[in-house]
């Protein structure tokens, strides 16, 4: 005999609480797939070295889980996430016979993250209710960085290095969320733009 809500009762004593009450056909599962492709190129230019590194990441995941233990009603979560990321770095390092050598290059990253989360009724069909939440988030990240440094060997033991790194880091997110519990709707866009620089000065001595 069940006492209380016809679909759930979390007030039973000891370890007899019913927390997984889905009567729907969904099964709890988590799947994920990630594909990573890397390409590296190193070229000897006689006066220096050119290095290129390219990375591509493609990630997909799906989750479905009973969440009646924290909703206090038979609800079920299903969610997907799709992420793609492209990263590229190009670097040139000189190897000159003189006392001065240099390193310079850039780094680029572009990321897209698209996620969806639904909280669905999973109790008795004759008590079916609208989705508790329908939430979608789309996030993009774009980053550029430029770097360089000069090294001057004053003699065989002492060298001086100066350098700088400049970067821009931009993010943009669009969030759409519908909640039937309080009939609230969230439709929000957030953009953030950052840029800065880092300076470097170094004195090295080797006896």
PDB file of C-alpha atoms in Angstrom:
ATOM      1  CA  UNK A   1       0.000   0.000   0.000  1.00  0.00           C
ATOM      2  CA  UNK A   2       1.354   3.383  -0.987  1.00  0.00           C
ATOM      3  CA  UNK A   3       0.745   6.358   1.221  1.00  0.00           C
ATOM      4  CA  UNK A   4       0.804   9.826  -0.297  1.00  0.00           C
ATOM      5  CA  UNK A   5       1.485  10.806  -3.901  1.00  0.00           C
ATOM      6  CA  UNK A   6       0.349   7.938  -6.192  1.00  0.00           C
ATOM      7  CA  UNK A   7       3.649   8.046  -8.068  1.00  0.00           C
ATOM      8  CA  UNK A   8       6.233   8.563  -5.358  1.00  0.00           C
ATOM      9  CA  UNK A   9       6.831   8.269  -1.635  1.00  0.00           C
ATOM     10  CA  UNK A  10      10.179   9.310  -0.215  1.00  0.00           C
ATOM     11  CA  UNK A  11       9.019   9.169   3.400  1.00  0.00           C
ATOM     12  CA  UNK A  12       9.350   5.412   3.957  1.00  0.00           C
ATOM     13  CA  UNK A  13      11.646   4.456   6.885  1.00  0.00           C
ATOM     14  CA  UNK A  14      15.236   3.206   6.770  1.00  0.00           C
ATOM     15  CA  UNK A  15      16.488   2.395   3.267  1.00  0.00           C
ATOM     16  CA  UNK A  16      13.070   1.814   1.734  1.00  0.00           C
ATOM     17  CA  UNK A  17      12.700   5.209   0.138  1.00  0.00           C
ATOM     18  CA  UNK A  18      11.525   5.019  -3.437  1.00  0.00           C
ATOM     19  CA  UNK A  19      13.711   7.284  -5.520  1.00  0.00           C
ATOM     20  CA  UNK A  20      13.644   5.652  -8.946  1.00  0.00           C
ATOM     21  CA  UNK A  21      10.047   5.696 -10.038  1.00  0.00           C
ATOM     22  CA  UNK A  22      10.146   6.055 -13.801  1.00  0.00           C
ATOM     23  CA  UNK A  23       7.315   4.224 -15.561  1.00  0.00           C
ATOM     24  CA  UNK A  24       8.332   5.568 -18.961  1.00  0.00           C
ATOM     25  CA  UNK A  25      10.192   3.567 -21.586  1.00  0.00           C
ATOM     26  CA  UNK A  26      13.441   5.528 -21.185  1.00  0.00           C
ATOM     27  CA  UNK A  27      16.400   3.784 -19.634  1.00  0.00           C
ATOM     28  CA  UNK A  28      19.162   5.496 -17.699  1.00  0.00           C
ATOM     29  CA  UNK A  29      22.332   5.724 -19.714  1.00  0.00           C
ATOM     30  CA  UNK A  30      25.343   7.858 -20.479  1.00  0.00           C
ATOM     31  CA  UNK A  31      27.167   7.793 -23.776  1.00  0.00           C
ATOM     32  CA  UNK A  32      30.001   9.949 -25.033  1.00  0.00           C
ATOM     33  CA  UNK A  33      32.205  10.003 -28.082  1.00  0.00           C
ATOM     34  CA  UNK A  34      35.268  12.118 -28.680  1.00  0.00           C
ATOM     35  CA  UNK A  35      37.361  12.340 -31.837  1.00  0.00           C
ATOM     36  CA  UNK A  36      40.713  14.115 -31.699  1.00  0.00           C
ATOM     37  CA  UNK A  37      42.792  14.868 -34.776  1.00  0.00           C
ATOM     38  CA  UNK A  38      46.263  16.369 -34.465  1.00  0.00           C
ATOM     39  CA  UNK A  39      48.683  17.447 -37.164  1.00  0.00           C
ATOM     40  CA  UNK A  40      52.203  18.648 -36.489  1.00  0.00           C
ATOM     41  CA  UNK A  41      54.692  20.067 -38.975  1.00  0.00           C
ATOM     42  CA  UNK A  42      58.344  20.874 -38.257  1.00  0.00           C
ATOM     43  CA  UNK A  43      60.364  22.506 -41.033  1.00  0.00           C
ATOM     44  CA  UNK A  44      64.112  23.140 -40.937  1.00  0.00           C
ATOM     45  CA  UNK A  45      64.810  26.507 -42.571  1.00  0.00           C
ATOM     46  CA  UNK A  46      68.606  26.327 -42.118  1.00  0.00           C
ATOM     47  CA  UNK A  47      68.516  29.664 -40.260  1.00  0.00           C
ATOM     48  CA  UNK A  48      65.769  28.470 -37.903  1.00  0.00           C
ATOM     49  CA  UNK A  49      62.815  26.162 -37.350  1.00  0.00           C
ATOM     50  CA  UNK A  50      59.164  26.562 -38.292  1.00  0.00           C
ATOM     51  CA  UNK A  51      56.717  24.571 -36.136  1.00  0.00           C
ATOM     52  CA  UNK A  52      52.990  24.221 -36.767  1.00  0.00           C
ATOM     53  CA  UNK A  53      50.514  22.355 -34.556  1.00  0.00           C
ATOM     54  CA  UNK A  54      46.839  21.910 -35.474  1.00  0.00           C
ATOM     55  CA  UNK A  55      44.230  20.190 -33.287  1.00  0.00           C
ATOM     56  CA  UNK A  56      40.579  19.391 -34.011  1.00  0.00           C
ATOM     57  CA  UNK A  57      38.283  18.023 -31.271  1.00  0.00           C
ATOM     58  CA  UNK A  58      34.748  16.746 -31.898  1.00  0.00           C
ATOM     59  CA  UNK A  59      32.802  15.669 -28.785  1.00  0.00           C
ATOM     60  CA  UNK A  60      29.243  14.331 -28.427  1.00  0.00           C
ATOM     61  CA  UNK A  61      27.450  13.083 -25.307  1.00  0.00           C
ATOM     62  CA  UNK A  62      23.980  11.940 -24.299  1.00  0.00           C
ATOM     63  CA  UNK A  63      22.633  11.377 -20.793  1.00  0.00           C
ATOM     64  CA  UNK A  64      19.287  10.169 -19.476  1.00  0.00           C
ATOM     65  CA  UNK A  65      18.678   9.785 -15.745  1.00  0.00           C
ATOM     66  CA  UNK A  66      15.865   9.484 -13.247  1.00  0.00           C
ATOM     67  CA  UNK A  67      15.806  12.600 -11.014  1.00  0.00           C
ATOM     68  CA  UNK A  68      12.779  11.865  -8.865  1.00  0.00           C
ATOM     69  CA  UNK A  69      14.988  11.805  -5.762  1.00  0.00           C
ATOM     70  CA  UNK A  70      15.549  15.568  -5.946  1.00  0.00           C
ATOM     71  CA  UNK A  71      12.359  16.653  -7.732  1.00  0.00           C
ATOM     72  CA  UNK A  72      10.087  14.836  -5.239  1.00  0.00           C
ATOM     73  CA  UNK A  73       8.069  13.779  -8.286  1.00  0.00           C
ATOM     74  CA  UNK A  74       8.747  11.260 -11.065  1.00  0.00           C
ATOM     75  CA  UNK A  75      10.773  13.325 -13.498  1.00  0.00           C
ATOM     76  CA  UNK A  76      13.427  12.214 -15.934  1.00  0.00           C
ATOM     77  CA  UNK A  77      16.362  14.179 -17.394  1.00  0.00           C
ATOM     78  CA  UNK A  78      17.632  13.838 -20.936  1.00  0.00           C
ATOM     79  CA  UNK A  79      20.486  15.932 -22.217  1.00  0.00           C
ATOM     80  CA  UNK A  80      22.868  16.263 -25.136  1.00  0.00           C
ATOM     81  CA  UNK A  81      26.105  18.150 -25.582  1.00  0.00           C
ATOM     82  CA  UNK A  82      28.040  18.792 -28.790  1.00  0.00           C
ATOM     83  CA  UNK A  83      31.451  20.480 -28.664  1.00  0.00           C
ATOM     84  CA  UNK A  84      33.814  21.299 -31.506  1.00  0.00           C
ATOM     85  CA  UNK A  85      37.195  22.951 -31.057  1.00  0.00           C
ATOM     86  CA  UNK A  86      39.874  24.043 -33.506  1.00  0.00           C
ATOM     87  CA  UNK A  87      43.268  25.124 -32.171  1.00  0.00           C
ATOM     88  CA  UNK A  88      46.269  26.269 -34.204  1.00  0.00           C
ATOM     89  CA  UNK A  89      49.743  27.379 -33.148  1.00  0.00           C
ATOM     90  CA  UNK A  90      52.503  28.579 -35.481  1.00  0.00           C
ATOM     91  CA  UNK A  91      55.975  29.284 -34.139  1.00  0.00           C
ATOM     92  CA  UNK A  92      59.271  30.405 -35.714  1.00  0.00           C
ATOM     93  CA  UNK A  93      62.536  30.099 -33.778  1.00  0.00           C
ATOM     94  CA  UNK A  94      65.787  31.354 -35.245  1.00  0.00           C
ATOM     95  CA  UNK A  95      69.156  29.644 -34.817  1.00  0.00           C
ATOM     96  CA  UNK A  96      71.557  32.307 -36.056  1.00  0.00           C
ATOM     97  CA  UNK A  97      75.321  32.266 -35.580  1.00  0.00           C
ATOM     98  CA  UNK A  98      75.327  35.759 -34.091  1.00  0.00           C
ATOM     99  CA  UNK A  99      74.485  36.785 -30.530  1.00  0.00           C
ATOM    100  CA  UNK A 100      70.822  37.622 -31.284  1.00  0.00           C
ATOM    101  CA  UNK A 101      68.020  35.093 -31.798  1.00  0.00           C
ATOM    102  CA  UNK A 102      64.253  35.379 -31.765  1.00  0.00           C
ATOM    103  CA  UNK A 103      61.042  33.409 -31.287  1.00  0.00           C
ATOM    104  CA  UNK A 104      57.683  34.552 -32.639  1.00  0.00           C
ATOM    105  CA  UNK A 105      54.291  33.170 -33.464  1.00  0.00           C
ATOM    106  CA  UNK A 106      50.576  33.076 -32.795  1.00  0.00           C
ATOM    107  CA  UNK A 107      47.923  30.846 -31.233  1.00  0.00           C
ATOM    108  CA  UNK A 108      44.284  30.609 -32.330  1.00  0.00           C
ATOM    109  CA  UNK A 109      41.338  28.765 -30.785  1.00  0.00           C
ATOM    110  CA  UNK A 110      37.691  28.539 -31.866  1.00  0.00           C
ATOM    111  CA  UNK A 111      35.223  26.538 -29.732  1.00  0.00           C
ATOM    112  CA  UNK A 112      31.475  25.905 -30.039  1.00  0.00           C
ATOM    113  CA  UNK A 113      29.478  24.246 -27.241  1.00  0.00           C
ATOM    114  CA  UNK A 114      25.807  23.410 -27.843  1.00  0.00           C
ATOM    115  CA  UNK A 115      23.920  21.743 -24.975  1.00  0.00           C
ATOM    116  CA  UNK A 116      20.269  20.822 -24.396  1.00  0.00           C
ATOM    117  CA  UNK A 117      18.628  19.608 -21.174  1.00  0.00           C
ATOM    118  CA  UNK A 118      15.015  18.460 -20.796  1.00  0.00           C
ATOM    119  CA  UNK A 119      13.316  17.504 -17.541  1.00  0.00           C
ATOM    120  CA  UNK A 120      10.345  15.313 -18.464  1.00  0.00           C
ATOM    121  CA  UNK A 121       7.489  13.650 -16.613  1.00  0.00           C
ATOM    122  CA  UNK A 122       8.084   9.906 -16.251  1.00  0.00           C
ATOM    123  CA  UNK A 123       5.263   8.842 -13.953  1.00  0.00           C
ATOM    124  CA  UNK A 124       1.845   7.465 -14.760  1.00  0.00           C
ATOM    125  CA  UNK A 125       0.644   8.487 -18.206  1.00  0.00           C
ATOM    126  CA  UNK A 126      -2.767   9.501 -16.903  1.00  0.00           C
ATOM    127  CA  UNK A 127      -1.013  12.017 -14.645  1.00  0.00           C
ATOM    128  CA  UNK A 128       1.270  13.304 -17.388  1.00  0.00           C
ATOM    129  CA  UNK A 129       2.507  16.841 -17.024  1.00  0.00           C
ATOM    130  CA  UNK A 130       4.344  19.292 -19.256  1.00  0.00           C
ATOM    131  CA  UNK A 131       8.162  19.289 -19.264  1.00  0.00           C
ATOM    132  CA  UNK A 132       9.447  20.822 -16.053  1.00  0.00           C
ATOM    133  CA  UNK A 133      12.314  22.572 -17.840  1.00  0.00           C
ATOM    134  CA  UNK A 134      13.540  22.969 -21.390  1.00  0.00           C
ATOM    135  CA  UNK A 135      17.004  24.511 -21.366  1.00  0.00           C
ATOM    136  CA  UNK A 136      19.406  25.206 -24.221  1.00  0.00           C
ATOM    137  CA  UNK A 137      22.825  26.858 -24.052  1.00  0.00           C
ATOM    138  CA  UNK A 138      25.017  27.781 -27.007  1.00  0.00           C
ATOM    139  CA  UNK A 139      28.513  28.988 -26.119  1.00  0.00           C
ATOM    140  CA  UNK A 140      31.311  30.157 -28.418  1.00  0.00           C
ATOM    141  CA  UNK A 141      34.917  30.938 -27.486  1.00  0.00           C
ATOM    142  CA  UNK A 142      37.336  32.747 -29.775  1.00  0.00           C
ATOM    143  CA  UNK A 143      40.922  33.375 -28.739  1.00  0.00           C
ATOM    144  CA  UNK A 144      43.916  34.941 -30.483  1.00  0.00           C
ATOM    145  CA  UNK A 145      47.376  35.253 -29.004  1.00  0.00           C
ATOM    146  CA  UNK A 146      50.577  36.727 -30.448  1.00  0.00           C
ATOM    147  CA  UNK A 147      53.954  36.236 -28.813  1.00  0.00           C
ATOM    148  CA  UNK A 148      57.596  37.039 -29.443  1.00  0.00           C
ATOM    149  CA  UNK A 149      60.919  37.331 -27.678  1.00  0.00           C
ATOM    150  CA  UNK A 150      64.518  38.355 -28.393  1.00  0.00           C
ATOM    151  CA  UNK A 151      67.567  36.827 -26.758  1.00  0.00           C
ATOM    152  CA  UNK A 152      70.967  38.518 -26.745  1.00  0.00           C
ATOM    153  CA  UNK A 153      74.016  36.540 -25.668  1.00  0.00           C
ATOM    154  CA  UNK A 154      76.448  39.056 -24.216  1.00  0.00           C
ATOM    155  CA  UNK A 155      79.048  36.302 -23.822  1.00  0.00           C
ATOM    156  CA  UNK A 156      79.198  32.539 -23.387  1.00  0.00           C
ATOM    157  CA  UNK A 157      77.794  32.769 -19.851  1.00  0.00           C
ATOM    158  CA  UNK A 158      75.334  35.672 -19.822  1.00  0.00           C
ATOM    159  CA  UNK A 159      72.191  36.231 -21.922  1.00  0.00           C
ATOM    160  CA  UNK A 160      69.369  38.753 -21.830  1.00  0.00           C
ATOM    161  CA  UNK A 161      65.827  37.965 -22.988  1.00  0.00           C
ATOM    162  CA  UNK A 162      62.902  40.324 -23.484  1.00  0.00           C
ATOM    163  CA  UNK A 163      59.484  39.375 -24.812  1.00  0.00           C
ATOM    164  CA  UNK A 164      55.774  40.079 -24.927  1.00  0.00           C
ATOM    165  CA  UNK A 165      52.495  38.236 -25.341  1.00  0.00           C
ATOM    166  CA  UNK A 166      49.276  39.896 -26.538  1.00  0.00           C
ATOM    167  CA  UNK A 167      45.927  38.151 -26.474  1.00  0.00           C
ATOM    168  CA  UNK A 168      42.193  38.603 -27.056  1.00  0.00           C
ATOM    169  CA  UNK A 169      39.648  36.256 -25.479  1.00  0.00           C
ATOM    170  CA  UNK A 170      36.002  36.587 -26.557  1.00  0.00           C
ATOM    171  CA  UNK A 171      33.062  34.509 -25.364  1.00  0.00           C
ATOM    172  CA  UNK A 172      29.411  34.631 -26.383  1.00  0.00           C
ATOM    173  CA  UNK A 173      26.602  32.611 -24.832  1.00  0.00           C
ATOM    174  CA  UNK A 174      22.919  32.368 -25.683  1.00  0.00           C
ATOM    175  CA  UNK A 175      20.694  30.725 -23.091  1.00  0.00           C
ATOM    176  CA  UNK A 176      17.053  29.796 -23.605  1.00  0.00           C
ATOM    177  CA  UNK A 177      15.182  28.256 -20.706  1.00  0.00           C
ATOM    178  CA  UNK A 178      11.486  27.494 -20.254  1.00  0.00           C
ATOM    179  CA  UNK A 179      10.216  26.407 -16.859  1.00  0.00           C
ATOM    180  CA  UNK A 180       6.635  25.169 -16.608  1.00  0.00           C
ATOM    181  CA  UNK A 181       6.752  25.089 -12.824  1.00  0.00           C
ATOM    182  CA  UNK A 182       6.656  28.862 -12.513  1.00  0.00           C
ATOM    183  CA  UNK A 183       5.899  29.698 -16.158  1.00  0.00           C
ATOM    184  CA  UNK A 184       9.204  31.577 -16.376  1.00  0.00           C
ATOM    185  CA  UNK A 185      11.087  32.092 -19.602  1.00  0.00           C
ATOM    186  CA  UNK A 186      14.771  32.974 -19.799  1.00  0.00           C
ATOM    187  CA  UNK A 187      16.168  34.287 -23.073  1.00  0.00           C
ATOM    188  CA  UNK A 188      19.586  35.729 -22.360  1.00  0.00           C
ATOM    189  CA  UNK A 189      22.656  36.606 -24.385  1.00  0.00           C
ATOM    190  CA  UNK A 190      25.981  37.325 -22.697  1.00  0.00           C
ATOM    191  CA  UNK A 191      29.107  38.601 -24.463  1.00  0.00           C
ATOM    192  CA  UNK A 192      32.501  39.022 -22.824  1.00  0.00           C
ATOM    193  CA  UNK A 193      35.583  40.497 -24.455  1.00  0.00           C
ATOM    194  CA  UNK A 194      39.000  40.483 -22.828  1.00  0.00           C
ATOM    195  CA  UNK A 195      42.391  41.614 -24.054  1.00  0.00           C
ATOM    196  CA  UNK A 196      45.676  42.071 -22.293  1.00  0.00           C
ATOM    197  CA  UNK A 197      49.424  41.784 -22.633  1.00  0.00           C
ATOM    198  CA  UNK A 198      52.213  40.147 -20.670  1.00  0.00           C
ATOM    199  CA  UNK A 199      55.784  41.446 -20.751  1.00  0.00           C
ATOM    200  CA  UNK A 200      58.878  39.411 -20.046  1.00  0.00           C
ATOM    201  CA  UNK A 201      62.446  40.295 -19.074  1.00  0.00           C
ATOM    202  CA  UNK A 202      64.959  37.672 -18.083  1.00  0.00           C
ATOM    203  CA  UNK A 203      68.682  37.576 -17.270  1.00  0.00           C
ATOM    204  CA  UNK A 204      70.369  34.161 -17.480  1.00  0.00           C
ATOM    205  CA  UNK A 205      73.845  33.223 -16.337  1.00  0.00           C
ATOM    206  CA  UNK A 206      75.539  29.848 -16.773  1.00  0.00           C
ATOM    207  CA  UNK A 207      78.977  29.420 -15.157  1.00  0.00           C
TER     208      UNK A 207
END
